[in-house]
XYZ file of C-alpha atoms in Angstrom:
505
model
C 0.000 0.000 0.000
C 1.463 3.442 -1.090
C 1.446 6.909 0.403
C -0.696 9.425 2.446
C -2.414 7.802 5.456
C -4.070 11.078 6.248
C -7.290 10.246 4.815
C -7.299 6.610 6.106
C -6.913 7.690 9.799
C -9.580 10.420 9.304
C -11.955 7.888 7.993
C -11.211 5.327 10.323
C -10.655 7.314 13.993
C -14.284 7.630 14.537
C -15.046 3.858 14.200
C -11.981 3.338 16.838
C -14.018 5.760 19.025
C -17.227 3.187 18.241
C -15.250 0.344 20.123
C -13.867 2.843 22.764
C -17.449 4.249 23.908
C -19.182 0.227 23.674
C -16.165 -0.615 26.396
C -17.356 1.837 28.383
C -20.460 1.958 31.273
C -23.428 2.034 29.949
C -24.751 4.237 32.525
C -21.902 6.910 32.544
C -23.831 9.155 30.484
C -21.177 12.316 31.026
C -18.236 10.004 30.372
C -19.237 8.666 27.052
C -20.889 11.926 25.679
C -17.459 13.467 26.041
C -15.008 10.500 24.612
C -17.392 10.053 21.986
C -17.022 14.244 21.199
C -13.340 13.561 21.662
C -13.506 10.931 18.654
C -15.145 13.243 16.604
C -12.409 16.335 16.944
C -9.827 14.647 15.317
C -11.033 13.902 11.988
C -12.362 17.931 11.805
C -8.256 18.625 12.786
C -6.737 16.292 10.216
C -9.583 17.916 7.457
C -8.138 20.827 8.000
C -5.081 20.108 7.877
C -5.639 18.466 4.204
C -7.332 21.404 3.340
C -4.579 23.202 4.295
C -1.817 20.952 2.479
C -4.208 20.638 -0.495
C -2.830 22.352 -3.854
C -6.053 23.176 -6.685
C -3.675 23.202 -9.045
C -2.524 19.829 -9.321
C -3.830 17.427 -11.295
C -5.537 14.649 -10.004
C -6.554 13.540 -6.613
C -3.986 14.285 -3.744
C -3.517 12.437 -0.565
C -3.974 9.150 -2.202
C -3.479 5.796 -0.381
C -4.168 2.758 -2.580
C -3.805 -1.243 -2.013
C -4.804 -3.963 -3.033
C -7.792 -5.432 -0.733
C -9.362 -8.108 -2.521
C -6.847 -9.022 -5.302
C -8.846 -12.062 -7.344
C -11.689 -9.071 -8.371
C -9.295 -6.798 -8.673
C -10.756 -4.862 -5.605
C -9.082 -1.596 -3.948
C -8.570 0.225 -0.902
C -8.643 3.476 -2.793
C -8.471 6.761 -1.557
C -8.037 9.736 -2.321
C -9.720 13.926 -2.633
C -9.355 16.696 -5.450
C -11.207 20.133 -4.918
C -14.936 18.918 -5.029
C -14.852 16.309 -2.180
C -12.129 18.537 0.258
C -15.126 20.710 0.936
C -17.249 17.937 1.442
C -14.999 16.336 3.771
C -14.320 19.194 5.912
C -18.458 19.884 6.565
C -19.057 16.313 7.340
C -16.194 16.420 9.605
C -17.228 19.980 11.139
C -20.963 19.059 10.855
C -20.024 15.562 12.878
C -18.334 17.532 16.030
C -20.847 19.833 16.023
C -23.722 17.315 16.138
C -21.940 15.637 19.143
C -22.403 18.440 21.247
C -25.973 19.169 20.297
C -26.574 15.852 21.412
C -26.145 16.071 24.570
C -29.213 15.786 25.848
C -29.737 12.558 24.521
C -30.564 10.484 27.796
C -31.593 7.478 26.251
C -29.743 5.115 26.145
C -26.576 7.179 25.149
C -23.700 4.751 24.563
C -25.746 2.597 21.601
C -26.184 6.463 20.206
C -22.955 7.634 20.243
C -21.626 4.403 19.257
C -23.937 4.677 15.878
C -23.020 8.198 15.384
C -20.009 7.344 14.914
C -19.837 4.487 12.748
C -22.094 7.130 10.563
C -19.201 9.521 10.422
C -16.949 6.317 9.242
C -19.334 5.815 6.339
C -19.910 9.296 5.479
C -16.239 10.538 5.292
C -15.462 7.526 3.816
C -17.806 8.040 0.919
C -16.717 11.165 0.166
C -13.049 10.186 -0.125
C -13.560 6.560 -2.118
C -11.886 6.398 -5.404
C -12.585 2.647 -5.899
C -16.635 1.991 -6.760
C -16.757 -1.041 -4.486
C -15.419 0.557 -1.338
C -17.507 3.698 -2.211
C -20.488 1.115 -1.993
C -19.306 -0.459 1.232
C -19.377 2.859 2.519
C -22.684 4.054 1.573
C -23.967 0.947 2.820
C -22.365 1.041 5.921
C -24.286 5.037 6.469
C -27.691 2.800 5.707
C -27.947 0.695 8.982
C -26.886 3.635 11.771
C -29.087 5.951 10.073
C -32.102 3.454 10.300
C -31.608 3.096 14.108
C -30.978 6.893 15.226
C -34.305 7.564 13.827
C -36.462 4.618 14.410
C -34.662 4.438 18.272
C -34.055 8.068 19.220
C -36.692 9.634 16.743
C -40.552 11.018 17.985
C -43.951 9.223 17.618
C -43.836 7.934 14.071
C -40.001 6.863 14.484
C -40.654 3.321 12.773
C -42.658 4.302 10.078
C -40.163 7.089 9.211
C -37.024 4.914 9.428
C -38.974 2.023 7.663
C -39.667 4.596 4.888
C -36.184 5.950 5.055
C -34.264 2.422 4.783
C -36.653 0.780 1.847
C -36.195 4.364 -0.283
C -32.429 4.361 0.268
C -31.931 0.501 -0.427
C -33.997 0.651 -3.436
C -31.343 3.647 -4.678
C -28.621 0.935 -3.627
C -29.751 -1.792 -5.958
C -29.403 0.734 -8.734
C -26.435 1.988 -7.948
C -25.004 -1.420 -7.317
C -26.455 -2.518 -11.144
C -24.946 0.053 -12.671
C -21.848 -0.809 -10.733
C -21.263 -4.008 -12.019
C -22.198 -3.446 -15.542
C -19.292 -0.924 -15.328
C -16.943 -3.023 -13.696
C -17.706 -6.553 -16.444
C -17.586 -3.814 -19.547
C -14.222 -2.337 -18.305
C -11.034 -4.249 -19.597
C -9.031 -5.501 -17.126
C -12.235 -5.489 -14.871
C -11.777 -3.025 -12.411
C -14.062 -0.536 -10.253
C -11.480 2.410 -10.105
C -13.841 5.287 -10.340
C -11.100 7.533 -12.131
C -10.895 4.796 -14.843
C -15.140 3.799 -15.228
C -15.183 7.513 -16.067
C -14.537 6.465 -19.878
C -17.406 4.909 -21.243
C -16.909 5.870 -24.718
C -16.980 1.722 -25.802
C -20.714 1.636 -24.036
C -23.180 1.841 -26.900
C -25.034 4.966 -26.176
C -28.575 3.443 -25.598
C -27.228 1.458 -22.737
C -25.334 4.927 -21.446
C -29.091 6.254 -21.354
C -29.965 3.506 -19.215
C -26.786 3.673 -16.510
C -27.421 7.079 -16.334
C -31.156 6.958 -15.475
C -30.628 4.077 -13.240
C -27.441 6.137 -11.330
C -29.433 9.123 -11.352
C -32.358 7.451 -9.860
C -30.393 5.824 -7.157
C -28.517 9.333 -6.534
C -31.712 11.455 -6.592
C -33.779 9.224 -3.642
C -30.538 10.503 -1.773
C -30.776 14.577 -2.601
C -33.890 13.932 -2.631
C -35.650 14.788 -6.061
C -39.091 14.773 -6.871
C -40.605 12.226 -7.199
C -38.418 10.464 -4.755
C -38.517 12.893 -1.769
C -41.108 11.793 0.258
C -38.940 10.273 2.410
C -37.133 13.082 3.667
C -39.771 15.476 5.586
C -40.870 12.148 7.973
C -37.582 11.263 8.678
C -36.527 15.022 9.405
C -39.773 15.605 11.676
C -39.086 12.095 13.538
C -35.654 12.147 13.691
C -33.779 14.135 16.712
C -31.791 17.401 15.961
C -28.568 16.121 15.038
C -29.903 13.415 12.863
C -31.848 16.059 11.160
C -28.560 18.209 11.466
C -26.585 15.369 9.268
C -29.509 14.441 6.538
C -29.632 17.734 5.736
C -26.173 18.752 5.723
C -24.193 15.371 4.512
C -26.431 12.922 3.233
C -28.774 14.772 0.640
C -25.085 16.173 -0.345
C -24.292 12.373 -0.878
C -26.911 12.443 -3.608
C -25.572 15.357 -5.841
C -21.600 14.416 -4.975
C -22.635 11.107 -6.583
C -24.564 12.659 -10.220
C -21.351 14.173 -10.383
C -19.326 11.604 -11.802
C -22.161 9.891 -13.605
C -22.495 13.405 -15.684
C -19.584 11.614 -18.072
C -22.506 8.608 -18.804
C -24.934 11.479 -20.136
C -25.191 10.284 -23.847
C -25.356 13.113 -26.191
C -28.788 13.778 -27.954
C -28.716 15.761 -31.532
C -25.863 18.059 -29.801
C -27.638 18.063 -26.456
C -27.948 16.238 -23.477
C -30.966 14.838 -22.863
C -30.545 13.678 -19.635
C -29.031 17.314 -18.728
C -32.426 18.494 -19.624
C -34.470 16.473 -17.725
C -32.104 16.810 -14.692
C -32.501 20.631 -14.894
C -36.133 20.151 -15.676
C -36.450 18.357 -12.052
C -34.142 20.877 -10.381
C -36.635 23.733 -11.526
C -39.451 21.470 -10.611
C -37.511 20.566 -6.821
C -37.212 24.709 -6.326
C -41.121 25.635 -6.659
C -42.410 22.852 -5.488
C -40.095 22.832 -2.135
C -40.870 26.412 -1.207
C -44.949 25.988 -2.169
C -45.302 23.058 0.121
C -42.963 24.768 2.913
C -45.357 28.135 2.862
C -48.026 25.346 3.804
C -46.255 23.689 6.961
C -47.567 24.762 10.491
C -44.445 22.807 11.767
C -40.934 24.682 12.136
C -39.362 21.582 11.214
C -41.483 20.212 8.223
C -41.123 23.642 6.627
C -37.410 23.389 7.085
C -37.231 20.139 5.509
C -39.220 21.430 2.515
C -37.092 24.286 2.408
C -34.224 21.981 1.630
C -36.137 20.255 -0.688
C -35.966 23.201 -2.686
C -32.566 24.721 -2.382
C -31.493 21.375 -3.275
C -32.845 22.141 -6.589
C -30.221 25.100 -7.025
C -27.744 22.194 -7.181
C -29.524 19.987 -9.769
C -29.955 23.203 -12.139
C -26.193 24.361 -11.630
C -25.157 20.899 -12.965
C -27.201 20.566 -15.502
C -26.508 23.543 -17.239
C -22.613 22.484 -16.492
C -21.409 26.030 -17.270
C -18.150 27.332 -15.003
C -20.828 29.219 -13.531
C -23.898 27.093 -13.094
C -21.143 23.660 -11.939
C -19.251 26.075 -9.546
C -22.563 27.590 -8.310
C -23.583 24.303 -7.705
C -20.838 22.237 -5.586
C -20.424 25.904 -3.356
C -24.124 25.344 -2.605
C -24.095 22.514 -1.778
C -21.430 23.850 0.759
C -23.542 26.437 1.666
C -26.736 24.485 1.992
C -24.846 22.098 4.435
C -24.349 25.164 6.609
C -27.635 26.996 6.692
C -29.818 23.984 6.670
C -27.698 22.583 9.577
C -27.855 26.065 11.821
C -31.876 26.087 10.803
C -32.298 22.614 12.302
C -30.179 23.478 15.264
C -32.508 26.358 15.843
C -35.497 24.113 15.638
C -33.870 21.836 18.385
C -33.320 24.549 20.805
C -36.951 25.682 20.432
C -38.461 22.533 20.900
C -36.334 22.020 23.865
C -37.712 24.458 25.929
C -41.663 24.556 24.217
C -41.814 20.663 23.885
C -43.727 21.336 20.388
C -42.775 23.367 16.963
C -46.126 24.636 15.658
C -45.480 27.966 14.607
C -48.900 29.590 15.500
C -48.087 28.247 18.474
C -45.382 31.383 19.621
C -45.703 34.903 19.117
C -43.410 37.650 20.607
C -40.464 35.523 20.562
C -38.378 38.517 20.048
C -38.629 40.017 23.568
C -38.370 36.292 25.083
C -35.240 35.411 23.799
C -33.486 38.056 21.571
C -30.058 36.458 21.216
C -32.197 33.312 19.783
C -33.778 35.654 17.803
C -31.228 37.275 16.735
C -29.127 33.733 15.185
C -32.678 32.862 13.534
C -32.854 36.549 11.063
C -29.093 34.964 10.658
C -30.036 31.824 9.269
C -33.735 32.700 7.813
C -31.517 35.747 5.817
C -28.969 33.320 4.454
C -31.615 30.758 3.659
C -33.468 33.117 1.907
C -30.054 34.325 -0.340
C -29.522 37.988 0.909
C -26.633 39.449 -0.626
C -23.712 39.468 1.723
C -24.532 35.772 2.978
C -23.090 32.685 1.569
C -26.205 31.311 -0.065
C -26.674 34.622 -2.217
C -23.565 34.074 -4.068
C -24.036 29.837 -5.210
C -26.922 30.711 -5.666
C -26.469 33.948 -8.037
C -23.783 31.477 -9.941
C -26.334 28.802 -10.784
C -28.618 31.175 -12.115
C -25.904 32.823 -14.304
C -24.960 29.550 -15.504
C -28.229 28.211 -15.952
C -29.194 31.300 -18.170
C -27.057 30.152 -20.638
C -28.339 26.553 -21.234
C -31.721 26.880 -20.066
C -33.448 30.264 -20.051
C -37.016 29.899 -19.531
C -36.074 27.203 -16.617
C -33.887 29.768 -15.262
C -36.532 32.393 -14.828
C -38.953 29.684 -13.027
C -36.522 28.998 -10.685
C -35.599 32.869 -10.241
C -39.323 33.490 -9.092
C -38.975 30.776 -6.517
C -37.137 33.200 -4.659
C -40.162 35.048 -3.933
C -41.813 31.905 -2.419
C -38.902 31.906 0.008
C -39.001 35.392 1.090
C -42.469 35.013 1.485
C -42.795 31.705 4.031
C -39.429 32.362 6.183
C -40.595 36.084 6.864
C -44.142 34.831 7.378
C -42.855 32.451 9.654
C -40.423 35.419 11.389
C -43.270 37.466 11.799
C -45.419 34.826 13.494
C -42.903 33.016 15.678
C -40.783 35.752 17.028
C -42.627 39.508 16.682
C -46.183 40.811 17.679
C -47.604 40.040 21.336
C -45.546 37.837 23.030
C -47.356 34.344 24.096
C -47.712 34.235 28.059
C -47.339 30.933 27.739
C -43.854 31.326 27.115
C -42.764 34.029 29.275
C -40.556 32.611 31.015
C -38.669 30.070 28.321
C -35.027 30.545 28.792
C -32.553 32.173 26.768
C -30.080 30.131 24.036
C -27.417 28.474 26.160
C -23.345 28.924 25.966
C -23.618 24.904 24.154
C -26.111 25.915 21.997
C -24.221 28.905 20.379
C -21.177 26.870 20.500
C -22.930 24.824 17.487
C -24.072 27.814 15.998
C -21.623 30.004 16.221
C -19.212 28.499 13.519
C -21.767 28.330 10.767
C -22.942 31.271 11.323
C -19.390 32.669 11.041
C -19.001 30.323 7.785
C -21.899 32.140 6.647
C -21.174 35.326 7.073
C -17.614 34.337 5.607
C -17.966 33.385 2.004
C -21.298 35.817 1.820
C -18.647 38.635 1.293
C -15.597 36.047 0.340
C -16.119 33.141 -1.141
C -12.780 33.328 -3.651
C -11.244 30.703 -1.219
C -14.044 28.227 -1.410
C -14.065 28.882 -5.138
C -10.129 28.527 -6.077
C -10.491 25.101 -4.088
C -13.011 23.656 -6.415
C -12.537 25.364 -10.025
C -9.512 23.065 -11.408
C -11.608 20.082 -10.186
C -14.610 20.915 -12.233
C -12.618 22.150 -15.257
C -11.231 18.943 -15.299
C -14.830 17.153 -15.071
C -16.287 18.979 -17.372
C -13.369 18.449 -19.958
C -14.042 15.005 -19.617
C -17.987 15.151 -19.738
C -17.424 17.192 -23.409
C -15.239 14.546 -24.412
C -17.097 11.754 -23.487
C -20.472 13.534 -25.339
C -18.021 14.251 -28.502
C -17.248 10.009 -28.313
C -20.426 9.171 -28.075
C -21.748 11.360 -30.819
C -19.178 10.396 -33.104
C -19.928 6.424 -31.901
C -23.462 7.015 -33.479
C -22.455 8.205 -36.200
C -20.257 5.089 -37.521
C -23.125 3.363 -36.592
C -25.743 5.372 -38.325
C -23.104 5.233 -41.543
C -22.800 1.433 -41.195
């Protein structure tokens, strides 16, 4: 095995933390809360520290550790990150340390939570750095089973169903990805699932292309999730507790569009357009309305956050379809951005709920005088959700729409108008929750604690950040998608000039 073992110990530190906090007794609640946050800081310290060694101008992936694992299929440990999965890595690994500490009021039977939190990390930053298709499998796989227990365990009143719902959705995206998977790996010559090899598909007649694509896409899309395949997502967001909620939002619908990425060079070309790029912006436009229509109807906090991100998540699907350097650079920094404001907006929910025991939003009033420091973080993260200039959503988003424009102009001004259907429920929802005559009911509900704005605090501040600079952010990731989309014109050009031997034959 050969080089970095950066990446390997990030991966793998949390899962050493699993066996540390199951050795531990079961009723010191303190204890394991604390070794099982002290697990987690690592792998944010050693992200960093890749992000800080990490050069965007050097071809390839960097910090790559490769051996053979399972030699007779040709089967690798293979790892590695270039710009668009650094970013990832770091929020998963910031999102993960931050979700340890808003769980501490878990008092249910702690150590078999903890102990699943982190084997999710494990799988999740393990995903995002897998070069080789079958350990990228094993990974998402392994994310699967912890998931399915924090909510149907630690979730509210419809915990089961939700989970239920969550795991037969997700495993039906697994067989499809896990098709496609091997039809890639038997049509490749040696057969072989490195990712940075399955990448050329030229040799693949185009109608079977068509058909990988849709059946990648629809495995991917469950994940993001994309209509029709998000119903999912706001039952396992209301069940689930805050942190759970914290890391659907914020890693795994991220999962979803990380994984169309690579599948964008299996597009076949259609009469000098994609087809499949079409459709996939068609659906983004689609995920954008639709998300903020059915969040203006939700009398729950959460359930309107959860449609929210139902429709931001669109913003991503339109970026890469239009695959401009605008609308694919808009797209990967949102779903950076998403990660952040979604996650602080769930927070927020938690630390309402907390102290009220319920999330209707009729159900407040006056808010503002109660608790203005909580009210004050909410405008933060209702302002960036809703893309004011000067916060970090404004500017992804303002890219995908300037890339879109040029690819898909009448989709780009549907998606535009959505922004007036955002405006219009999170200020609604401002105006009802926090000003007006304060509720006597709540009088007396406590200000936002010193742990609570220690999980806030840092998004906020990434917020803020790359609202008025997000050149870092973008420098990281621009090589990386030149190069993709280099290859995704090349493998189009292939194909189209595939057809036409055929069509001359």
């Amino acid at each position: 095995m050969n080089a970095d073992p950066l990446l390997t110990l990030m991966i793998f530190i949390p899962l050493l933390g699993m066996a540390v906090v199951l050795a531990l007794p079961s009723r010191a609640h303190d204890l394991i809360r604390w070794t099982a946050t002290a697990f987690s800081a690592p792998p944010l310290l050693l992200a960093v520290v890749l992000l800080a060694r990490f050069q965007p101008s050097a071809q390839g992936f960097q910090f790559v550790q490769r051996g053979a694992w399972i030699p007779a299929f040709n089967i690798e440990y293979f790892v590695g990150v270039d710009g668009i999965s650094i970013t990832m890595v770091v929020l998963t690994a910031l999102l993960c340390l931050i979700c340890m500490v808003a769980s501490f009021g878990i008092d249910k039977g702690v150590k078999g939570y903890y102990a699943l939190f982190l084997l999710l990390e494990t799988g999740m930053l393990g995903v995002f750095c897998a070069l080789d298709f079958f350990l990228f499998f094993v990974f998402w796989e392994l994310m699967l089973l912890p998931m399915y227990f924090l909510i149907g365990i630690w979730g509210g009143p419809r915990r089961e169903y939700a989970a239920i719902k969550f795991f037969l959705y997700t495993l039906l995206g697994s067989v499809l990805i896990l098709v496609t998977i091997l039809y890639l790996y038997f049509a490749s010559d040696p057969h072989s699932f490195d990712m940075t090899r399955l990448s050329r598909t030229a040799h693949i007649p185009m109608n079977v292309q068509l058909v990988l694509w849709t059946a990648l896409f629809i495995g991917f899309a469950i994940k993001i999730p994309a209509f029709p395949f998000h119903t999912w997502l706001p039952d396992a967001h209301v069940e689930a507790p805050t942190a759970i909620s914290v890391i659907l939002a914020g890693v795994l619908l991220k999962m979803g569009t990380y994984g169309i990425l690579p599948a964008a060079t299996l597009a076949p070309a259609w009469h000098g357009k994609s087809l499949a790029f079409w459709l996939l912006a068609a659906l983004g436009t689609f995920n954008i309305v639709y998300g903020a229509v059915c969040a203006m109807a939700q009398a729950d906090m959460k359930k309107l956050v959860a449609y929210s991100s139902i429709s931001h998540m669109g913003y991503v699907m339109l970026g890469m379809a239009a695959f401009t350097p605008q609308g694919i650079n808009g797209a990967v920094l949102q779903m950076f951005n998403h990660g952040t404001v979604t996650a602080m907006l769930f927070l927020l929910v938690g630390v309402i709920y907390d102290r009220a025991h319920h999330r209707e939003i009729a159900g407040f009033g006056g808010l503002a005088s109660i608790m203005p420091v909580y009210t004050g973080v909410t405008g933060l993260a209702f302002f960036a959700a809703m893309g004011l200039p000067g916060l970090s959503a404004f500017i992804s988003e303002a890219l995908v729409l300037l890339g879109a424009w040029q690819a898909y102009p009448a989709l780009t001004v549907v998606g535009a108008s959505a922004v007036v259907l955002t405006a219009g429920y999170l200020l609604w929802t401002l105006q009802r929750m926090f000003l007006g005559k304060p509720n006597e009911k709540y009088l007396t509900l406590p200000e936002i604690n010193f742990r609570e704005l220690c999980t806030l605090v840092p998004l906020g501040a990434i917020v803020v950040f790359l609202g008025v600079y997000p050149t870092p952010i973008l420098d990281l990731q621009s090589p990386a998608l030149v190069r993709l989309n280099d290859h995704v014109v090349q493998a189009a050009a292939q194909a189209a000039g595939t057809e036409r031997v055929a069509d001359a034959r």
